[in-house]
Short mmCIF file of N, CA and C in Angstrom, two decimals:
data_model
loop_
_atom_site.label_atom_id
_atom_site.label_comp_id
_atom_site.label_asym_id
_atom_site.label_seq_id
_atom_site.Cartn_x
_atom_site.Cartn_y
_atom_site.Cartn_z
N MET A 1 -90.34 16.35 -6.40
CA MET A 1 -89.32 16.28 -7.44
C MET A 1 -90.50 17.11 -8.17
N LYS A 2 -90.42 18.40 -8.74
CA LYS A 2 -91.50 19.09 -9.89
C LYS A 2 -91.45 17.79 -11.09
N ASP A 3 -92.90 17.96 -11.52
CA ASP A 3 -93.11 17.24 -12.62
C ASP A 3 -93.21 17.91 -14.02
N TYR A 4 -91.72 18.57 -14.53
CA TYR A 4 -91.92 19.18 -15.85
C TYR A 4 -92.81 18.35 -17.11
N ASN A 5 -93.04 20.04 -18.05
CA ASN A 5 -93.88 19.38 -19.46
C ASN A 5 -92.41 19.85 -20.39
N TYR A 6 -92.78 18.15 -20.26
CA TYR A 6 -91.32 18.36 -21.98
C TYR A 6 -92.13 18.23 -23.38
N SER A 7 -93.46 18.36 -23.45
CA SER A 7 -93.88 18.62 -25.03
C SER A 7 -93.64 17.02 -25.47
N TYR A 8 -93.52 17.81 -26.74
CA TYR A 8 -93.55 16.43 -27.71
C TYR A 8 -92.47 15.60 -27.28
N LEU A 9 -91.38 16.18 -26.45
CA LEU A 9 -90.17 15.39 -26.91
C LEU A 9 -90.07 14.10 -26.06
N ARG A 10 -91.11 14.06 -25.16
CA ARG A 10 -91.00 12.78 -24.11
C ARG A 10 -91.31 11.46 -25.29
N ASN A 11 -92.23 11.88 -26.45
CA ASN A 11 -92.52 10.89 -27.58
C ASN A 11 -91.70 10.84 -28.57
N ILE A 12 -90.47 11.36 -28.16
CA ILE A 12 -89.16 11.65 -29.46
C ILE A 12 -87.93 10.42 -29.02
N LEU A 13 -88.02 9.42 -29.92
CA LEU A 13 -87.13 8.47 -29.57
C LEU A 13 -85.45 8.76 -29.31
N GLY A 14 -85.18 9.54 -30.03
CA GLY A 14 -83.71 10.15 -30.21
C GLY A 14 -83.88 10.69 -28.79
N HIS A 15 -84.54 11.54 -28.27
CA HIS A 15 -84.48 12.25 -27.35
C HIS A 15 -84.57 11.64 -25.86
N LEU A 16 -85.18 10.83 -25.99
CA LEU A 16 -85.47 9.59 -24.62
C LEU A 16 -84.32 8.30 -24.92
N ALA A 17 -83.69 8.06 -25.95
CA ALA A 17 -82.38 7.10 -26.21
C ALA A 17 -80.74 8.20 -25.86
N ALA A 18 -81.31 9.36 -26.14
CA ALA A 18 -79.67 10.48 -25.60
C ALA A 18 -80.12 10.53 -23.91
N LEU A 19 -81.32 10.68 -23.41
CA LEU A 19 -81.23 10.57 -22.02
C LEU A 19 -81.13 9.65 -21.40
N MET A 20 -81.20 8.86 -21.73
CA MET A 20 -80.71 7.83 -21.01
C MET A 20 -79.42 7.26 -20.95
N PHE A 21 -78.80 7.45 -22.69
CA PHE A 21 -77.62 7.25 -22.78
C PHE A 21 -76.52 8.13 -21.60
N VAL A 22 -76.94 8.87 -21.58
CA VAL A 22 -76.52 10.48 -20.42
C VAL A 22 -76.12 9.87 -19.05
N ARG A 23 -77.21 8.93 -18.70
CA ARG A 23 -77.38 8.20 -17.24
C ARG A 23 -76.63 7.03 -17.36
N ALA A 24 -76.37 6.31 -18.69
CA ALA A 24 -75.43 4.92 -18.58
C ALA A 24 -74.48 5.50 -18.44
N THR A 25 -74.05 6.49 -19.34
CA THR A 25 -72.29 7.04 -19.30
C THR A 25 -72.38 7.28 -18.14
N ASP A 26 -73.05 7.77 -17.28
CA ASP A 26 -72.87 8.45 -15.40
C ASP A 26 -72.52 7.68 -14.83
N ILE A 27 -73.46 6.18 -15.02
CA ILE A 27 -72.71 5.23 -14.35
C ILE A 27 -71.85 4.46 -14.59
N GLY A 28 -71.90 4.56 -15.59
CA GLY A 28 -70.52 3.45 -15.92
C GLY A 28 -69.06 4.20 -16.04
N MET A 29 -69.09 5.62 -15.93
CA MET A 29 -67.63 6.26 -15.97
C MET A 29 -67.51 6.12 -14.82
N VAL A 30 -68.51 6.23 -13.66
CA VAL A 30 -67.78 5.86 -12.14
C VAL A 30 -67.31 4.60 -12.60
N LEU A 31 -67.89 3.86 -12.29
CA LEU A 31 -67.57 2.35 -12.48
C LEU A 31 -66.26 2.03 -12.96
N LEU A 32 -66.11 2.25 -14.05
CA LEU A 32 -65.01 1.89 -15.06
C LEU A 32 -63.95 2.92 -14.64
N ALA A 33 -64.14 4.17 -13.75
CA ALA A 33 -62.84 4.76 -13.40
C ALA A 33 -61.96 3.86 -12.52
N GLU A 34 -62.53 2.94 -11.78
CA GLU A 34 -61.77 2.02 -11.04
C GLU A 34 -60.61 1.53 -11.65
N ILE A 35 -60.45 1.54 -12.83
CA ILE A 35 -59.63 0.49 -13.74
C ILE A 35 -58.82 1.77 -14.93
N GLY A 36 -59.00 2.93 -14.73
CA GLY A 36 -58.65 3.94 -15.53
C GLY A 36 -59.07 3.94 -16.94
N LEU A 37 -60.09 3.44 -17.54
CA LEU A 37 -60.95 3.19 -18.45
C LEU A 37 -62.37 4.25 -18.93
N THR A 38 -62.49 4.96 -20.21
CA THR A 38 -63.91 5.68 -20.44
C THR A 38 -64.76 4.39 -20.87
N THR A 39 -65.92 4.90 -20.58
CA THR A 39 -67.09 3.85 -21.46
C THR A 39 -66.61 3.47 -22.98
N LYS A 40 -66.49 4.51 -23.33
CA LYS A 40 -65.98 4.05 -24.84
C LYS A 40 -64.60 3.05 -25.16
N GLU A 41 -64.01 3.14 -24.24
CA GLU A 41 -62.47 2.59 -24.31
C GLU A 41 -62.77 1.31 -24.13
N SER A 42 -63.63 1.00 -23.26
CA SER A 42 -63.78 -0.33 -22.57
C SER A 42 -64.95 -1.17 -24.01
N THR A 43 -65.95 -0.47 -24.43
CA THR A 43 -66.76 -1.05 -25.70
C THR A 43 -65.93 -1.55 -26.47
N ILE A 44 -64.81 -0.54 -26.79
CA ILE A 44 -63.87 -0.99 -27.75
C ILE A 44 -63.03 -2.02 -27.71
N LEU A 45 -62.48 -2.23 -26.22
CA LEU A 45 -61.28 -3.07 -26.19
C LEU A 45 -62.60 -4.92 -25.74
N GLU A 46 -63.85 -4.53 -25.48
CA GLU A 46 -64.77 -5.35 -25.65
C GLU A 46 -64.95 -6.01 -27.10
N PHE A 47 -65.22 -4.97 -27.77
CA PHE A 47 -65.60 -5.25 -29.25
C PHE A 47 -64.15 -5.86 -30.22
N ILE A 48 -62.86 -5.63 -29.89
CA ILE A 48 -61.40 -6.04 -30.39
C ILE A 48 -61.38 -7.58 -29.74
N GLY A 49 -61.56 -7.69 -28.94
CA GLY A 49 -61.43 -9.03 -27.83
C GLY A 49 -62.27 -10.03 -28.44
N SER A 50 -63.84 -9.49 -28.78
CA SER A 50 -64.75 -10.69 -29.42
C SER A 50 -64.42 -10.57 -30.80
N ASN A 51 -63.91 -9.65 -31.32
CA ASN A 51 -63.37 -9.85 -32.92
C ASN A 51 -62.20 -9.54 -33.42
N PRO A 52 -61.59 -10.55 -32.84
CA PRO A 52 -59.69 -10.90 -33.01
C PRO A 52 -59.30 -10.36 -34.36
N GLU A 53 -58.27 -9.54 -34.51
CA GLU A 53 -57.52 -9.13 -35.81
C GLU A 53 -58.56 -8.20 -36.45
N THR A 54 -59.52 -7.30 -36.09
CA THR A 54 -60.50 -6.65 -36.71
C THR A 54 -59.80 -5.34 -37.48
N SER A 55 -60.53 -5.11 -38.79
CA SER A 55 -59.61 -3.57 -39.11
C SER A 55 -59.96 -2.27 -38.06
N GLN A 56 -59.21 -1.16 -38.10
CA GLN A 56 -59.43 -0.16 -37.64
C GLN A 56 -61.06 0.50 -38.03
N LYS A 57 -61.12 0.17 -39.55
CA LYS A 57 -62.11 0.82 -40.30
C LYS A 57 -63.40 -0.02 -39.47
N GLU A 58 -63.70 -1.35 -39.65
CA GLU A 58 -64.44 -2.30 -39.05
C GLU A 58 -64.77 -1.70 -37.48
N ILE A 59 -63.70 -1.43 -36.73
CA ILE A 59 -63.81 -1.15 -35.62
C ILE A 59 -64.64 -0.13 -35.34
N ALA A 60 -64.42 1.20 -36.23
CA ALA A 60 -64.87 2.41 -35.99
C ALA A 60 -66.72 2.60 -36.29
N ARG A 61 -66.87 1.49 -37.37
CA ARG A 61 -68.27 1.54 -38.10
C ARG A 61 -69.01 0.47 -37.03
N GLU A 62 -68.36 -0.51 -36.43
CA GLU A 62 -69.19 -1.19 -35.67
C GLU A 62 -69.39 -0.79 -33.76
N THR A 63 -68.31 0.04 -33.56
CA THR A 63 -68.66 0.73 -32.40
C THR A 63 -69.36 1.96 -32.47
N GLY A 64 -69.72 2.64 -33.35
CA GLY A 64 -69.91 3.76 -33.63
C GLY A 64 -69.17 4.98 -33.32
N THR A 65 -68.37 4.49 -33.82
CA THR A 65 -67.15 5.63 -33.28
C THR A 65 -66.64 6.35 -34.52
N LYS A 66 -66.65 8.09 -34.69
CA LYS A 66 -65.66 8.65 -35.56
C LYS A 66 -64.17 7.48 -36.13
N GLN A 67 -63.81 7.93 -37.00
CA GLN A 67 -62.53 7.54 -37.29
C GLN A 67 -61.53 8.66 -36.21
N SER A 68 -61.37 9.57 -36.84
CA SER A 68 -60.87 10.50 -36.28
C SER A 68 -60.45 10.19 -34.41
N LEU A 69 -61.85 9.64 -33.93
CA LEU A 69 -61.71 9.68 -32.44
C LEU A 69 -61.30 8.77 -32.29
N LEU A 70 -61.47 7.39 -32.94
CA LEU A 70 -60.74 5.85 -32.87
C LEU A 70 -59.10 5.63 -32.93
N VAL A 71 -58.69 6.86 -33.82
CA VAL A 71 -57.53 6.99 -33.80
C VAL A 71 -56.70 7.38 -32.40
N ASN A 72 -56.90 7.63 -31.92
CA ASN A 72 -56.59 8.40 -30.28
C ASN A 72 -57.32 7.25 -29.39
N ILE A 73 -57.94 7.16 -29.45
CA ILE A 73 -58.70 6.09 -28.41
C ILE A 73 -57.91 4.58 -28.46
N LEU A 74 -57.35 4.30 -29.70
CA LEU A 74 -56.66 3.11 -29.67
C LEU A 74 -55.13 3.97 -29.42
N ASP A 75 -54.70 4.98 -29.64
CA ASP A 75 -53.31 4.98 -29.41
C ASP A 75 -53.15 4.85 -27.23
N ASN A 76 -54.66 5.37 -27.14
CA ASN A 76 -54.34 5.67 -25.70
C ASN A 76 -53.95 4.28 -25.17
N LEU A 77 -55.15 3.59 -25.87
CA LEU A 77 -55.12 1.84 -25.19
C LEU A 77 -53.89 1.13 -25.36
N THR A 78 -53.29 1.44 -26.81
CA THR A 78 -51.69 0.79 -26.97
C THR A 78 -50.77 1.38 -26.12
N ALA A 79 -50.78 2.57 -25.39
CA ALA A 79 -49.99 2.88 -24.39
C ALA A 79 -50.22 2.46 -23.03
N LYS A 80 -50.99 2.26 -22.78
CA LYS A 80 -51.40 1.41 -21.87
C LYS A 80 -51.14 0.02 -21.70
N GLY A 81 -50.70 -0.29 -22.58
CA GLY A 81 -50.40 -1.80 -23.02
C GLY A 81 -51.46 -2.35 -23.58
N LEU A 82 -53.09 -2.28 -23.62
CA LEU A 82 -53.85 -3.32 -23.72
C LEU A 82 -54.27 -3.53 -24.84
N LEU A 83 -53.31 -3.01 -25.91
CA LEU A 83 -53.34 -3.43 -27.61
C LEU A 83 -52.46 -3.44 -28.41
N LEU A 84 -52.62 -4.03 -28.92
CA LEU A 84 -51.58 -3.92 -30.39
C LEU A 84 -52.36 -3.63 -32.10
N ARG A 85 -51.08 -2.95 -32.76
CA ARG A 85 -51.89 -2.73 -34.21
C ARG A 85 -50.78 -3.60 -35.15
N GLU A 86 -51.38 -4.14 -35.90
CA GLU A 86 -49.92 -4.70 -36.72
C GLU A 86 -50.62 -4.98 -38.46
N ARG A 87 -50.07 -5.27 -39.23
CA ARG A 87 -50.15 -5.45 -40.44
C ARG A 87 -51.06 -6.90 -40.44
N SER A 88 -52.19 -6.65 -41.55
CA SER A 88 -52.74 -8.39 -41.51
C SER A 88 -51.95 -9.03 -42.44
N ASP A 89 -51.68 -10.49 -41.86
CA ASP A 89 -51.15 -11.57 -42.54
C ASP A 89 -51.53 -11.77 -44.40
N VAL A 90 -52.83 -11.57 -44.53
CA VAL A 90 -53.40 -12.00 -45.37
C VAL A 90 -53.54 -10.60 -46.22
N ASP A 91 -53.44 -9.55 -45.94
CA ASP A 91 -53.63 -7.85 -46.70
C ASP A 91 -52.60 -7.11 -45.76
N ARG A 92 -51.46 -7.12 -46.76
CA ARG A 92 -50.43 -5.94 -45.86
C ARG A 92 -50.58 -4.56 -45.39
N ARG A 93 -51.55 -4.20 -46.50
CA ARG A 93 -51.93 -2.57 -46.53
C ARG A 93 -53.11 -2.63 -45.38
N ARG A 94 -53.58 -3.63 -44.69
CA ARG A 94 -54.55 -3.63 -44.03
C ARG A 94 -53.85 -3.78 -42.73
N HIS A 95 -54.18 -2.76 -41.28
CA HIS A 95 -53.68 -2.84 -40.07
C HIS A 95 -54.64 -3.35 -39.43
N CYS A 96 -54.49 -4.43 -38.48
CA CYS A 96 -55.15 -5.43 -37.82
C CYS A 96 -55.21 -4.70 -36.21
N VAL A 97 -56.21 -4.83 -35.50
CA VAL A 97 -56.27 -4.66 -33.92
C VAL A 97 -55.91 -5.53 -32.80
N LYS A 98 -55.23 -6.23 -32.08
CA LYS A 98 -55.93 -7.19 -31.17
C LYS A 98 -55.44 -7.33 -29.71
N LEU A 99 -56.16 -7.50 -28.63
CA LEU A 99 -55.71 -7.66 -27.60
C LEU A 99 -54.64 -7.81 -27.23
N THR A 100 -53.59 -7.20 -26.22
CA THR A 100 -52.37 -7.99 -25.88
C THR A 100 -52.95 -8.73 -24.44
N GLU A 101 -52.37 -9.51 -23.54
CA GLU A 101 -52.21 -10.17 -22.80
C GLU A 101 -52.99 -9.67 -21.68
N ALA A 102 -52.33 -8.38 -21.43
CA ALA A 102 -53.26 -7.69 -20.75
C ALA A 102 -54.53 -6.95 -20.85
N GLY A 103 -54.52 -6.86 -21.71
CA GLY A 103 -56.06 -6.24 -22.09
C GLY A 103 -57.16 -7.58 -22.19
N GLU A 104 -56.48 -8.71 -22.57
CA GLU A 104 -57.70 -9.80 -22.28
C GLU A 104 -57.60 -9.75 -20.98
N GLY A 105 -57.05 -10.11 -20.24
CA GLY A 105 -56.98 -9.86 -18.67
C GLY A 105 -58.20 -8.73 -17.99
N LEU A 106 -58.30 -7.94 -18.67
CA LEU A 106 -59.28 -6.88 -18.04
C LEU A 106 -60.71 -6.82 -18.85
N ARG A 107 -60.75 -7.90 -19.92
CA ARG A 107 -62.07 -8.17 -20.23
C ARG A 107 -62.79 -8.83 -19.19
N GLN A 108 -62.91 -9.58 -17.98
CA GLN A 108 -63.63 -9.65 -17.78
C GLN A 108 -63.94 -8.55 -16.04
N GLN A 109 -63.28 -8.08 -16.18
CA GLN A 109 -63.13 -6.79 -15.13
C GLN A 109 -64.00 -6.06 -15.87
N ILE A 110 -63.84 -5.47 -16.97
CA ILE A 110 -64.73 -4.80 -17.82
C ILE A 110 -66.24 -5.43 -17.59
N LYS A 111 -66.07 -6.52 -18.00
CA LYS A 111 -67.51 -7.43 -18.43
C LYS A 111 -68.25 -6.96 -16.77
N ALA A 112 -67.99 -6.99 -15.38
CA ALA A 112 -68.45 -7.10 -14.42
C ALA A 112 -69.10 -5.58 -13.86
N LEU A 113 -68.00 -4.60 -14.47
CA LEU A 113 -68.43 -3.20 -14.57
C LEU A 113 -69.52 -2.73 -14.98
N GLN A 114 -69.59 -3.12 -16.13
CA GLN A 114 -70.27 -3.07 -17.21
C GLN A 114 -71.73 -3.59 -17.03
N THR A 115 -71.82 -4.95 -16.52
CA THR A 115 -72.69 -5.42 -15.93
C THR A 115 -73.70 -4.84 -14.83
N ALA A 116 -72.92 -4.45 -13.38
CA ALA A 116 -72.94 -3.69 -12.78
C ALA A 116 -73.85 -2.21 -13.04
N ALA A 117 -73.09 -1.66 -14.15
CA ALA A 117 -73.38 -0.28 -14.35
C ALA A 117 -75.05 -0.50 -15.25
N ASN A 118 -75.35 -1.27 -15.73
CA ASN A 118 -76.51 -1.66 -16.29
C ASN A 118 -77.52 -2.10 -15.60
N ASN A 119 -77.50 -2.85 -14.38
CA ASN A 119 -78.15 -3.32 -13.29
C ASN A 119 -79.03 -2.27 -12.60
N GLN A 120 -77.61 -1.23 -12.49
CA GLN A 120 -77.98 0.09 -11.95
C GLN A 120 -78.92 0.76 -12.49
N LEU A 121 -78.89 1.04 -13.59
CA LEU A 121 -79.78 2.05 -14.84
C LEU A 121 -81.45 1.25 -14.49
N ILE A 122 -81.35 0.14 -14.71
CA ILE A 122 -82.12 -1.43 -14.48
C ILE A 122 -83.20 -0.92 -13.44
N GLU A 123 -82.26 -0.64 -11.84
CA GLU A 123 -82.70 -0.70 -10.80
C GLU A 123 -83.64 0.62 -10.58
N GLU A 124 -82.74 1.93 -11.31
CA GLU A 124 -83.09 3.64 -11.11
C GLU A 124 -84.61 3.50 -11.87
N ALA A 125 -84.70 2.64 -13.07
CA ALA A 125 -85.52 3.13 -13.78
C ALA A 125 -86.78 2.11 -13.33
N GLY A 126 -86.64 1.16 -12.42
CA GLY A 126 -87.55 0.63 -11.86
C GLY A 126 -88.16 -0.61 -12.81
N LEU A 127 -87.24 -1.17 -14.17
CA LEU A 127 -87.48 -1.84 -14.97
C LEU A 127 -87.88 -3.09 -14.57
N THR A 128 -88.72 -4.33 -15.34
CA THR A 128 -89.14 -5.56 -14.84
C THR A 128 -88.42 -6.82 -15.64
N VAL A 129 -88.25 -7.28 -15.34
CA VAL A 129 -87.48 -8.68 -16.23
C VAL A 129 -87.99 -8.28 -17.73
N ASP A 130 -88.95 -8.22 -17.79
CA ASP A 130 -89.78 -8.83 -19.58
C ASP A 130 -89.80 -7.22 -20.14
N GLU A 131 -89.50 -6.36 -18.86
CA GLU A 131 -89.37 -4.62 -19.71
C GLU A 131 -88.06 -4.68 -20.20
N VAL A 132 -87.18 -5.13 -19.59
CA VAL A 132 -85.73 -5.08 -20.03
C VAL A 132 -85.53 -6.04 -21.42
N GLU A 133 -86.23 -6.82 -21.23
CA GLU A 133 -85.90 -7.86 -22.52
C GLU A 133 -86.68 -7.22 -23.87
N THR A 134 -87.94 -7.00 -23.90
CA THR A 134 -88.42 -6.29 -24.57
C THR A 134 -87.53 -4.45 -25.15
N LEU A 135 -87.19 -3.99 -24.24
CA LEU A 135 -86.39 -2.18 -24.42
C LEU A 135 -84.92 -3.05 -25.39
N THR A 136 -84.30 -3.94 -24.51
CA THR A 136 -83.34 -4.57 -25.32
C THR A 136 -83.51 -5.00 -26.93
N THR A 137 -84.62 -5.81 -26.69
CA THR A 137 -85.02 -5.97 -28.58
C THR A 137 -85.09 -5.09 -29.33
N LEU A 138 -86.00 -4.10 -28.84
CA LEU A 138 -86.24 -3.16 -29.54
C LEU A 138 -84.99 -2.18 -29.57
N LEU A 139 -84.60 -1.65 -28.82
CA LEU A 139 -82.74 -1.34 -28.92
C LEU A 139 -82.20 -1.60 -30.03
N GLN A 140 -82.01 -2.94 -29.97
CA GLN A 140 -81.19 -3.49 -30.84
C GLN A 140 -81.41 -3.80 -32.11
N LYS A 141 -82.93 -3.71 -32.54
CA LYS A 141 -83.41 -3.46 -33.74
C LYS A 141 -83.02 -2.25 -34.19
N VAL A 142 -82.98 -1.21 -33.65
CA VAL A 142 -83.08 0.38 -33.64
C VAL A 142 -81.54 0.43 -34.10
N VAL A 143 -80.50 -0.23 -33.42
CA VAL A 143 -79.01 -0.12 -33.93
C VAL A 143 -78.22 -0.57 -34.80
N SER A 144 -79.05 -2.07 -35.15
CA SER A 144 -78.92 -2.26 -36.00
C SER A 144 -79.14 -2.31 -37.77
N SER A 145 -80.10 -1.24 -37.22
CA SER A 145 -80.67 -0.39 -38.83
C SER A 145 -79.23 -0.03 -40.14
N PRO A 146 -79.50 -0.93 -41.03
CA PRO A 146 -78.17 -0.07 -41.92
C PRO A 146 -78.10 1.24 -41.85
N ILE A 147 -79.05 2.43 -41.85
CA ILE A 147 -78.37 3.81 -41.91
C ILE A 147 -77.69 3.95 -40.38
N LEU A 148 -78.11 3.56 -39.40
CA LEU A 148 -77.01 3.81 -38.43
C LEU A 148 -75.23 2.95 -38.55
N LYS A 149 -75.72 2.28 -38.94
CA LYS A 149 -74.13 1.25 -39.14
C LYS A 149 -73.19 3.00 -40.42
N THR A 150 -74.31 3.32 -41.09
CA THR A 150 -73.00 4.18 -42.22
C THR A 150 -73.15 5.63 -42.04
N MET A 151 -73.36 5.71 -40.49
CA MET A 151 -73.04 7.38 -40.16
C MET A 151 -71.69 7.31 -39.38
N SER A 152 -71.31 6.35 -38.79
CA SER A 152 -69.70 6.26 -38.44
C SER A 152 -68.86 6.21 -39.36
N GLU A 153 -69.09 6.07 -40.54
CA GLU A 153 -68.15 6.05 -41.31
C GLU A 153 -67.09 7.50 -42.35
#
């Protein structure tokens, strides 16, 4: 395979993150297709399962999903019988989202598939355990930046 010159782009974090995202998404899409979900749907289901009765606004913010896209995803997941949207018992103006029994049952399958996708990406990249730990720590630091949290609102 030819070694192409990408000039300064090989030192631009956003470019590198985008390339990694594309490959990770491709791997995840293939594996998650087995259970009829997209990578975004699986992320949202896991977030809701780990944060019961979370508002739609919080889900959008914390998963980096535009509100308009989130509504469509929640509609699809509701139609599949994987989640419920209800008014909050505490604040009637607020709608909370929670998993159904079927949605909860799917979480372990999702975790296994996401783990397999992650392992494939790590193997393809030839990363060591220490490199994975360092990269994970650095990426967590970047994505927990306050400016990134406000971008999905």
